[in-house]
Amino acid sequence: MADLFSNLSLGFLVAASLQNLLLCLIGVIVGTLVGVLPGVGSVATIAMLLPITFGLPPIGALIMLAGIYYGAQYGGSTTSILVNIPGEATSVVTTLDGHQMAQQGRAGPALAIAAIGSFFAGCVATLLVAALGAPLTSIALLFRPPEYFSLMVVGLIFAVVLAKGSIPKAILMVLVGLLMSQIGQDLETGVGRMTFNIPDLADGIHLSVVAMGLFGFTEIIRNLENNTSRDILKTKIDGLMPKRADLVASAPAIGRGTILGSILGILPGGGAIIASFAAYGLEKKISKHPEDFGRGTIVGVAAPESANNAAAQTSFIPLLTLGIPPNAVMALMVGAMTLHGIVPGPQIITKQPELFWGMIASMWIGNLMLIIINLPMIGIWVRLLRIPYRSLFPCIILFCCIGIYSVNNSTFDVVMAGVFGLVGYWMAKHDFEPAPLVLGWVLGPLMEENLRRAILISHGDYTVFFRQPISAALLAIAAGILIVAVLPTIKRKRETVFVDD
Amino acid sequence: MTDGVDPKAHGGLRIRNPQDFWGCLALIGLALFSLWAGSDLPGIQGFSFGPGTAPRVFAVCLLVLAGGVLLWSIIAAGPAVGRFHARGPIVVMASILAFAAMIRPLGLFITTFACFMIAAAASKETRWLETTLTAFFFTIGAVLLFFYGLSLQFQLWPAFMQ
């Protein structure tokens, strides 16, 4: 315990230097901005800023880049709630209830609860990273390819169960995502897969392109079908601050979201996206009123927004302790570290304690900055609601185009996102949900890699996933969730078959 | 989304859930297409997966499940496919294609303004004077943010003007 305090005070000493405070502030402001802007994701922004950080001291560079990531979790919720477009993939699930709340004139409380939940989660996650960083390394060390693979199965099943509508159709979407993620170069052999020798497809289709098409463009096309004045225009906002009842209702959800997010953030292959989905799924499952979900319940905003912020921070644990990036953002952090000659891994905590603890302390400071700059600024975001949709949608289209183009300077990507916009429109007409597809797309390459390794290590034994205890337990959880969720659906469908005739 | 059941579904076709039927038919097509597209990739060799293994596994899973849902859609009643509108998707796509075609030769300023105006045509409610003003201010804002603020690698003006 005394160690923890001396370590943390070392961290705060490092993080509170004027330069690091300023870099932290820049990081969280840029993060909020890219979180709010659809089409400019935290991954793209961090990638863009990597060369700029080369001139900075390593610790300052990492503090700023980390600030962008968790700052984007705050900002991402804003567009999810106000315009039904997740600024970040981690806020996809927030659109379900957050946007419903905005349509019911409760955008203010939704935004405030998202910020409060994020701040609470950020504080707890900071303490968790500090207290559990070292001991949790031993748990994470137990995860080998079979466990990684099974963990990802659990993540996907969660996504399927929480998706709106039919479970088989959600599984179909996951499979489409997994299949499409295979486009591009095979990492192990370098063979181009399903690329038709098109150079633009050699690296696959980037997730940001897919997500922007399915979530950005599709939503615009669908909104244009309706009388758009019905849309975000009519929403009336009574009071920005949450009522006492809102706080009471959200408090347990924030707590559970924080815990679940912290756990899922630590596990490799998890991270902020799964955390937000899983937290939403958990709340829906344990709620006394599951029918309220998707209709604007504040719990559906509080839980995922707390979870994604907690996970964004705890996902630094595998990176800093094992050197394994659990998600794309952390992969870019590895790039930033190697730029500065730091090898991520267990040696950081012992050899460069000021780096490890400085980053942790900066996270708490960054969260404090975020709530200070976000809560008063909610009024500015709320004002966005007053802009008529006819003026807003061309802005969103252009932001998306510029954002996608800026990632790779690729016009192919822009056209591809447009194509996915049309695909999403088709999907909407056939009641296919885009969220499970996107999740499958993220996890596809990781699942394949771990499946391949697991089979290779076990010398072609396909039962390895059931014989390793952790892996078997994870698969049992996945099967259990699926069975519990599917049984009522089958029953209902059987009824429609027999009743209708 | 229309919730009514397509009257044709009760007729000769005997498809009681057209939404799932046509949706799954397309997914079966996608699965077969990717099986064909990946047919040149080597599969399992000894203990190790080849580059073609995982795509084939995913495609076969998709094929089987989509086939199952498709069969089910013939007997269990469900909603009709939603009605497609033409104006929104066509104009939005036109604006995106115009952006892709213009951004390199004409630069950020002209492209943003022009594509904004094209996109605005997607809505019946657009008022053109208001839209022109909005497009103008949006373009200035975008240039300030992306070109000057974030220093992204854009050309601001057409090549012949520099």
XYZ file of C-alpha atoms in Angstrom, chain A residues 186 189 193 448 452, chain B residues 42-45 48-55:
17
model
C -2.917 -12.631 -45.186
C 1.839 -15.746 -45.765
C -7.162 -12.765 -50.293
C -8.274 -15.977 -37.220
C -4.526 -20.533 -36.271
C -4.380 -22.792 -50.205
C -6.186 -24.500 -47.323
C -5.002 -26.597 -44.384
C -1.506 -28.036 -44.676
C -1.447 -25.270 -39.921
C -4.193 -23.221 -41.482
C -3.582 -21.839 -44.921
C -4.635 -18.349 -45.947
C -7.823 -19.784 -47.431
C -9.000 -21.704 -44.358
C -10.580 -18.982 -42.258
C -12.407 -17.239 -45.141
